[in-house]
Each structure stands twice: as structure tokens, then as C-alpha cells.
Amino acid sequence: MGGGPKSEHLLVILPFNAPTAILDRIRRNHPHITITFHHLSFTETPWKGREAVPHEIYHDATLLITLSALPPSPQDCPKLELIHFTSAGTNHVAKSPIYTDTQIPLTTSSGIHGPQISEWVVMTMLASSHHYNLLHQWQRDHTWGKDPRGLGLLRNVHDKVGQRLAVLGYGSIGRQVGRVAKAMGMDVIAYTASPRNTPESKKDHGFIVPGTGDPDGDIPSAWYSGTDKKDLHHFLAQDVDHLLISVPLTEKTRQLLGKEEFEILSKRNAFIFNISRGPIIHQPALISALRAFDEHSSANASNDGSFAVGVVADIKADTSVPGIRGAALDVTDPEPLPSDDPLWEAPNCIITPHVSGLGSAYVDRCFQVFEANLERREKGEKLINVVDRAKGY
């Protein structure tokens, strides 16, 4: 009679060494769970393993924690009841039979990335606007910078107070970036697919790292929504100084931003951050927009550097200047980016190899989401961070 929770088998397949302390914590708190850890080495992309995972390893698993490895077919995992991904999105497994042909609940680690990624956004934002490359070069050259052009650039640095950050996709990452941006004196506006017209609809119901984010959705001064180009263009036309791309990659968001969108953003020569997925941007159009601005900047820079458009100013001074003044990209299309891709040479563009979310707390926070759902599952409560297969996220 009774007897507590049923016995379960947790299979963990990850591209790093077993997090022993975390697994021991799960064993202590959930003694009915048996854990198997399988290390899977990955290629240069984290979405593909170097070797195949044996089919039989999935057969007795009732729970699975993974980055991308999944059973080849539903028949290989007859007991599987929950899959937790250590990534924020699931676009990389959207064609798997487990995704398309089963109703096994899928949960993500959305909510854990905000602290690291918001710091990456601020780092790249300030490295660009404060001309860090120039300052670093002076230091390497043992030069107490006195050249007129360099000093002219620095005299025209604008701080962020009063500038507008538009967050395209106001999820957990966007909320934390918004929180930090507001602390810097910026105005924040948000965009989501569905309307957020009530206090309840503006709340974040997913996993939240304590002390971060925007749990009640109070930060944006204005909230926009929609799923068509007209709605998107209206949002982008709101005097945007910086645009954060943090929407998930779906068929609807693939190449969401292209020539038309960059022309709208050229109103204030917005600076673009992409921490989501590379294919959301039409990359050749971005390169063209960056080149257009850089070419105009070079042509109009003064000899003494007292004013040059380009990266000199964060706020556009000449409304006739075309293009985008800069971009910081932690994601590209494809990944890894080929060494001969023209994006590498795009002006005023910072590229990092999909690392903005990495940090020492990453693994523990991934498991915290899973453990929160274990508690909810045992109590019969609704899970958090559940993937809506119809929406793609």
C-alpha cells in the first residue's frame, strides 16, 4: 500500500564530465531515482555528437537530460516520460521523431542564461561605443594616446542614458538585459508575438534566477506585439538606438530581419545584438547595412577626428546617414562560421563563437530547472519551461 514515488531511471547525456555533486544531490533528494551518466563528445558544433549513442541505452529511461542527443525513434524509449534540454531552445531537434511523433513533455533550461548573456551584451555594447580596440592598441603600443583622431573619437562617446533599447523577444534573456539596461539609464521597449495587455500576461512564469530579470514585466515603457511584418516594422520604427534579438528560431522567425528591417533601423543607425540564432538575420543584408554606414563614416570623418559619424556617436547626428552602425553577434549562419565568410570582415562587427551563455553556474542552473520540475511532477503540479511544439518553443 502507498510506498511513495515509483522507481525511475534518469539518463543524462552531456558533452562534459559527470557533475558528480549535482547528481549526488538528486540521489539524496530523490532516492527512488537511479541515474546513468553517458559522456558524449561533440564536434565543433554542440548540436552534433562525434559518435552515435547506443540505442539500447534509452530503453529503460523514464527521464532524460540532454543537450541534443535523443532516441532515434519512439520505439527506442518506451518508458520515457520527460526530456529536459540544457539549452534554452529546441530548434536543433525539431525534426527528430521524438519531437514530431510523440507527446513526451519537453522542457528547456530557459531562464538560466540571462545573467551571463546580459553581461555579454553590456560588454560588447561598451567595447564598441567606448572604442576599446583603440584603447587596447594604445596600451599594447605603450602609447599615452595623444593622436587627434583617437582623442576625437573618445570625446564624442555618448553614454547610454536616454538611449532606447528595443528587445525583440521579451523572454527571460530579454528581461535581464532590459533590467541591466534600465539601470544604465536606458529606455526599454519590448516586443512579443502575443499581446501583453494585462498585469498577469506580462509576468514571467518560467524559471528565474533569484534577483534577476523582470518577473512582473514592469520594465518596458511600451510593449508591442504581433506576428506579421507590419507589426514588426512598427516596433522597429520607434526611434531604436539598440536592438536585442532574443526570439527563438522557428520557421516564422527565420530571416526575420533583412534589407527592409535594416532600412527602418537606419533611422537612428541602430546597433544590433544577436544572442539567439544566426538564421534569424539575413546575413548578406546585415553586411551590406554595416558597409553602407562605414563607407559614409569614412567619407565624412574630419581630419582631426573631432567628429566622425560611424562608431563615434551612439546617437545619430545626420538623418541622411544610411545603414547600421554596428553589430555584436554571438551566433552566425552557419556555425561554425567558415574562415572565408565575408561576415568576418564586416565593419564595426563583433563576432564571438556562441559562448555568451557559458559560465561556471551554467550546469548547476540547468539542473535546478530539472529539479524544480521533479518536485512539481511528484506533487502533480504544472511543469515550468514546457515546449509548445505547435509554436516551436
mmCIF file of C-alpha atoms in Angstrom, residues 36-254:
data_model
loop_
_atom_site.group_PDB
_atom_site.id
_atom_site.type_symbol
_atom_site.label_atom_id
_atom_site.label_comp_id
_atom_site.label_asym_id
_atom_site.label_seq_id
_atom_site.Cartn_x
_atom_site.Cartn_y
_atom_site.Cartn_z
ATOM 1 C CA THR A 36 23.069 6.765 -15.550
ATOM 2 C CA PHE A 37 25.544 9.270 -16.987
ATOM 3 C CA HIS A 38 26.790 8.998 -20.567
ATOM 4 C CA HIS A 39 29.513 11.327 -21.854
ATOM 5 C CA LEU A 40 29.065 12.297 -25.484
ATOM 6 C CA SER A 41 31.886 14.132 -27.207
ATOM 7 C CA PHE A 42 30.734 16.750 -29.676
ATOM 8 C CA THR A 43 32.105 18.010 -32.942
ATOM 9 C CA GLU A 44 32.936 21.690 -33.398
ATOM 10 C CA THR A 45 29.212 22.351 -33.119
ATOM 11 C CA PRO A 46 27.438 21.462 -29.861
ATOM 12 C CA TRP A 47 24.441 20.108 -31.731
ATOM 13 C CA LYS A 48 26.127 17.014 -33.161
ATOM 14 C CA GLY A 49 27.924 14.241 -31.304
ATOM 15 C CA ARG A 50 31.109 12.640 -32.572
ATOM 16 C CA GLU A 51 29.691 9.180 -32.111
ATOM 17 C CA ALA A 52 26.238 7.649 -32.025
ATOM 18 C CA VAL A 53 24.642 6.895 -28.669
ATOM 19 C CA PRO A 54 23.785 3.169 -28.398
ATOM 20 C CA HIS A 55 20.053 2.715 -28.951
ATOM 21 C CA GLU A 56 19.670 0.352 -26.028
ATOM 22 C CA ILE A 57 20.787 2.983 -23.518
ATOM 23 C CA TYR A 58 17.391 4.684 -23.845
ATOM 24 C CA HIS A 59 15.239 1.607 -23.325
ATOM 25 C CA ASP A 60 14.728 1.758 -19.549
ATOM 26 C CA ALA A 61 14.990 5.515 -19.103
ATOM 27 C CA THR A 62 11.954 7.320 -17.734
ATOM 28 C CA LEU A 63 13.728 10.699 -17.556
ATOM 29 C CA LEU A 64 16.321 12.189 -19.903
ATOM 30 C CA ILE A 65 18.606 15.213 -19.580
ATOM 31 C CA THR A 66 20.364 16.117 -22.823
ATOM 32 C CA LEU A 67 21.713 18.904 -24.969
ATOM 33 C CA SER A 68 20.780 17.386 -28.318
ATOM 34 C CA ALA A 69 21.078 13.580 -28.222
ATOM 35 C CA LEU A 70 17.684 11.877 -28.498
ATOM 36 C CA PRO A 71 16.451 8.332 -29.082
ATOM 37 C CA PRO A 72 16.331 7.536 -32.810
ATOM 38 C CA SER A 73 12.663 6.548 -32.633
ATOM 39 C CA PRO A 74 9.781 6.327 -30.150
ATOM 40 C CA GLN A 75 10.241 2.557 -30.103
ATOM 41 C CA ASP A 76 13.685 3.011 -28.562
ATOM 42 C CA CYS A 77 12.304 4.789 -25.474
ATOM 43 C CA PRO A 78 9.034 3.095 -24.470
ATOM 44 C CA LYS A 79 9.226 4.278 -20.842
ATOM 45 C CA LEU A 80 10.383 7.861 -21.389
ATOM 46 C CA GLU A 81 8.104 10.391 -19.662
ATOM 47 C CA LEU A 82 10.120 13.633 -19.589
ATOM 48 C CA ILE A 83 13.015 15.133 -21.558
ATOM 49 C CA HIS A 84 14.904 18.139 -20.228
ATOM 50 C CA PHE A 85 17.229 20.100 -22.511
ATOM 51 C CA THR A 86 20.233 22.008 -21.216
ATOM 52 C CA SER A 87 19.678 24.602 -23.954
ATOM 53 C CA ALA A 88 17.191 27.477 -23.988
ATOM 54 C CA GLY A 89 15.692 26.390 -27.316
ATOM 55 C CA THR A 90 14.828 23.183 -29.128
ATOM 56 C CA ASN A 91 15.047 24.222 -32.775
ATOM 57 C CA HIS A 92 18.044 21.905 -33.186
ATOM 58 C CA VAL A 93 15.870 18.818 -32.505
ATOM 59 C CA ALA A 94 12.648 19.990 -34.156
ATOM 60 C CA LYS A 95 12.903 17.342 -36.882
ATOM 61 C CA SER A 96 13.557 14.446 -34.513
ATOM 62 C CA PRO A 97 10.835 11.746 -34.419
ATOM 63 C CA ILE A 98 10.743 12.239 -30.643
ATOM 64 C CA TYR A 99 9.772 15.871 -31.248
ATOM 65 C CA THR A 100 7.383 15.301 -34.140
ATOM 66 C CA ASP A 101 5.841 11.904 -33.400
ATOM 67 C CA THR A 102 5.449 11.768 -29.600
ATOM 68 C CA GLN A 103 3.820 13.758 -26.850
ATOM 69 C CA ILE A 104 6.632 13.232 -24.351
ATOM 70 C CA PRO A 105 6.872 16.515 -22.399
ATOM 71 C CA LEU A 106 9.936 18.560 -23.340
ATOM 72 C CA THR A 107 11.363 21.197 -21.015
ATOM 73 C CA THR A 108 14.215 23.636 -21.577
ATOM 74 C CA SER A 109 16.736 25.493 -19.470
ATOM 75 C CA SER A 110 15.269 28.844 -20.473
ATOM 76 C CA GLY A 111 15.767 31.323 -17.666
ATOM 77 C CA ILE A 112 19.313 30.381 -16.705
ATOM 78 C CA HIS A 113 21.115 32.344 -19.417
ATOM 79 C CA GLY A 114 20.051 35.866 -18.529
ATOM 80 C CA PRO A 115 22.877 36.813 -16.130
ATOM 81 C CA GLN A 116 25.719 35.704 -18.414
ATOM 82 C CA ILE A 117 24.203 36.928 -21.675
ATOM 83 C CA SER A 118 23.206 40.321 -20.301
ATOM 84 C CA GLU A 119 26.825 40.839 -19.255
ATOM 85 C CA TRP A 120 27.960 39.853 -22.760
ATOM 86 C CA VAL A 121 25.553 42.399 -24.238
ATOM 87 C CA VAL A 122 26.859 45.165 -21.972
ATOM 88 C CA MET A 123 30.459 44.125 -22.632
ATOM 89 C CA THR A 124 30.081 44.310 -26.406
ATOM 90 C CA MET A 125 27.943 47.445 -26.207
ATOM 91 C CA LEU A 126 30.590 49.340 -24.257
ATOM 92 C CA ALA A 127 33.564 47.831 -26.092
ATOM 93 C CA SER A 128 32.124 49.289 -29.264
ATOM 94 C CA SER A 129 30.874 52.659 -28.062
ATOM 95 C CA HIS A 130 33.946 53.346 -25.881
ATOM 96 C CA HIS A 131 36.354 52.243 -28.612
ATOM 97 C CA TYR A 132 38.020 49.539 -26.560
ATOM 98 C CA ASN A 133 40.069 48.305 -29.547
ATOM 99 C CA LEU A 134 41.697 51.716 -29.801
ATOM 100 C CA LEU A 135 42.416 51.896 -26.072
ATOM 101 C CA HIS A 136 43.839 48.388 -26.052
ATOM 102 C CA GLN A 137 46.053 49.163 -29.030
ATOM 103 C CA TRP A 138 47.434 52.224 -27.256
ATOM 104 C CA GLN A 139 48.277 50.058 -24.257
ATOM 105 C CA ARG A 140 49.949 47.395 -26.394
ATOM 106 C CA ASP A 141 51.977 50.105 -28.120
ATOM 107 C CA HIS A 142 52.947 51.643 -24.743
ATOM 108 C CA THR A 143 51.400 54.860 -26.017
ATOM 109 C CA TRP A 144 49.750 57.513 -23.845
ATOM 110 C CA GLY A 145 47.223 58.186 -26.571
ATOM 111 C CA LYS A 146 47.507 61.696 -27.948
ATOM 112 C CA ASP A 147 46.720 61.334 -31.637
ATOM 113 C CA PRO A 148 43.993 63.827 -32.561
ATOM 114 C CA ARG A 149 41.739 61.348 -34.361
ATOM 115 C CA GLY A 150 41.710 58.897 -31.480
ATOM 116 C CA LEU A 151 41.020 61.606 -28.937
ATOM 117 C CA GLY A 152 38.309 62.959 -31.208
ATOM 118 C CA LEU A 153 36.594 59.583 -31.179
ATOM 119 C CA LEU A 154 36.691 59.439 -27.386
ATOM 120 C CA ARG A 155 35.422 62.994 -26.960
ATOM 121 C CA ASN A 156 32.322 62.043 -28.909
ATOM 122 C CA VAL A 157 31.441 58.930 -26.876
ATOM 123 C CA HIS A 158 27.803 59.033 -25.758
ATOM 124 C CA ASP A 159 26.834 57.317 -22.538
ATOM 125 C CA LYS A 160 23.684 55.197 -22.588
ATOM 126 C CA VAL A 161 21.426 57.454 -20.530
ATOM 127 C CA GLY A 162 18.283 58.197 -22.505
ATOM 128 C CA GLN A 163 19.068 55.800 -25.336
ATOM 129 C CA ARG A 164 16.446 53.274 -26.340
ATOM 130 C CA LEU A 165 16.898 49.512 -26.258
ATOM 131 C CA ALA A 166 14.314 47.547 -28.226
ATOM 132 C CA VAL A 167 14.040 43.934 -27.105
ATOM 133 C CA LEU A 168 12.740 41.700 -29.881
ATOM 134 C CA GLY A 169 11.532 38.716 -27.858
ATOM 135 C CA TYR A 170 10.952 39.686 -24.240
ATOM 136 C CA GLY A 171 11.657 36.319 -22.647
ATOM 137 C CA SER A 172 13.967 35.523 -19.749
ATOM 138 C CA ILE A 173 17.120 36.772 -21.500
ATOM 139 C CA GLY A 174 15.453 39.884 -22.837
ATOM 140 C CA ARG A 175 14.087 40.681 -19.386
ATOM 141 C CA GLN A 176 17.501 40.534 -17.735
ATOM 142 C CA VAL A 177 19.106 42.616 -20.491
ATOM 143 C CA GLY A 178 16.244 45.073 -20.035
ATOM 144 C CA ARG A 179 16.846 45.172 -16.294
ATOM 145 C CA VAL A 180 20.537 45.977 -16.734
ATOM 146 C CA ALA A 181 19.848 48.497 -19.497
ATOM 147 C CA LYS A 182 17.339 50.348 -17.349
ATOM 148 C CA ALA A 183 19.893 50.508 -14.526
ATOM 149 C CA MET A 184 22.186 52.245 -17.018
ATOM 150 C CA GLY A 185 19.519 54.874 -17.654
ATOM 151 C CA MET A 186 18.208 53.458 -20.910
ATOM 152 C CA ASP A 187 14.607 53.325 -22.050
ATOM 153 C CA VAL A 188 13.428 49.779 -22.788
ATOM 154 C CA ILE A 189 10.632 48.723 -25.131
ATOM 155 C CA ALA A 190 9.530 45.132 -25.675
ATOM 156 C CA TYR A 191 8.091 43.017 -28.486
ATOM 157 C CA THR A 192 6.366 39.647 -28.165
ATOM 158 C CA ALA A 193 4.320 37.539 -30.559
ATOM 159 C CA SER A 194 1.168 37.701 -28.442
ATOM 160 C CA PRO A 195 -0.227 40.795 -26.686
ATOM 161 C CA ARG A 196 0.630 41.506 -23.062
ATOM 162 C CA ASN A 197 -2.267 43.755 -22.110
ATOM 163 C CA THR A 198 -2.825 42.677 -18.503
ATOM 164 C CA PRO A 199 -0.540 42.556 -15.459
ATOM 165 C CA GLU A 200 -0.851 38.762 -15.373
ATOM 166 C CA SER A 201 0.078 38.370 -19.048
ATOM 167 C CA LYS A 202 3.239 40.434 -18.524
ATOM 168 C CA LYS A 203 4.588 38.127 -15.798
ATOM 169 C CA ASP A 204 7.417 35.660 -16.357
ATOM 170 C CA HIS A 205 6.104 32.196 -15.469
ATOM 171 C CA GLY A 206 9.308 30.325 -16.248
ATOM 172 C CA PHE A 207 12.471 29.675 -14.273
ATOM 173 C CA ILE A 208 14.019 32.836 -12.845
ATOM 174 C CA VAL A 209 17.475 33.150 -11.308
ATOM 175 C CA PRO A 210 16.790 34.954 -7.999
ATOM 176 C CA GLY A 211 17.407 38.690 -8.152
ATOM 177 C CA THR A 212 17.376 38.860 -11.952
ATOM 178 C CA GLY A 213 15.033 39.546 -14.821
ATOM 179 C CA ASP A 214 11.701 41.307 -14.844
ATOM 180 C CA PRO A 215 9.313 38.925 -13.053
ATOM 181 C CA ASP A 216 6.282 41.224 -13.316
ATOM 182 C CA GLY A 217 7.039 42.770 -16.699
ATOM 183 C CA ASP A 218 7.262 46.295 -15.291
ATOM 184 C CA ILE A 219 10.435 47.476 -17.022
ATOM 185 C CA PRO A 220 9.320 48.244 -20.607
ATOM 186 C CA SER A 221 7.978 51.747 -21.142
ATOM 187 C CA ALA A 222 5.997 50.346 -24.072
ATOM 188 C CA TRP A 223 5.048 46.849 -25.161
ATOM 189 C CA TYR A 224 4.421 45.869 -28.796
ATOM 190 C CA SER A 225 3.210 42.588 -30.252
ATOM 191 C CA GLY A 226 2.321 40.823 -33.458
ATOM 192 C CA THR A 227 3.338 38.131 -35.897
ATOM 193 C CA ASP A 228 3.426 39.933 -39.242
ATOM 194 C CA LYS A 229 5.825 42.329 -40.932
ATOM 195 C CA LYS A 230 3.598 45.338 -40.391
ATOM 196 C CA ASP A 231 3.669 44.845 -36.609
ATOM 197 C CA LEU A 232 7.417 44.234 -36.610
ATOM 198 C CA HIS A 233 8.120 47.317 -38.714
ATOM 199 C CA HIS A 234 6.017 49.477 -36.411
ATOM 200 C CA PHE A 235 8.128 48.283 -33.476
ATOM 201 C CA LEU A 236 11.433 48.842 -35.263
ATOM 202 C CA ALA A 237 10.380 52.379 -36.203
ATOM 203 C CA GLN A 238 10.245 53.504 -32.545
ATOM 204 C CA ASP A 239 13.499 55.505 -32.571
ATOM 205 C CA VAL A 240 15.576 52.444 -31.740
ATOM 206 C CA ASP A 241 19.214 53.015 -30.736
ATOM 207 C CA HIS A 242 19.969 49.390 -29.848
ATOM 208 C CA LEU A 243 18.138 46.233 -30.915
ATOM 209 C CA LEU A 244 18.457 42.979 -28.988
ATOM 210 C CA ILE A 245 17.394 39.899 -30.932
ATOM 211 C CA SER A 246 16.223 37.270 -28.472
ATOM 212 C CA VAL A 247 13.375 35.498 -30.258
ATOM 213 C CA PRO A 248 13.540 31.714 -30.729
ATOM 214 C CA LEU A 249 14.351 30.336 -34.172
ATOM 215 C CA THR A 250 11.228 28.970 -35.840
ATOM 216 C CA GLU A 251 10.073 28.871 -39.451
ATOM 217 C CA LYS A 252 8.295 32.176 -38.790
ATOM 218 C CA THR A 253 11.406 33.901 -37.433
ATOM 219 C CA ARG A 254 13.883 32.532 -39.970
#
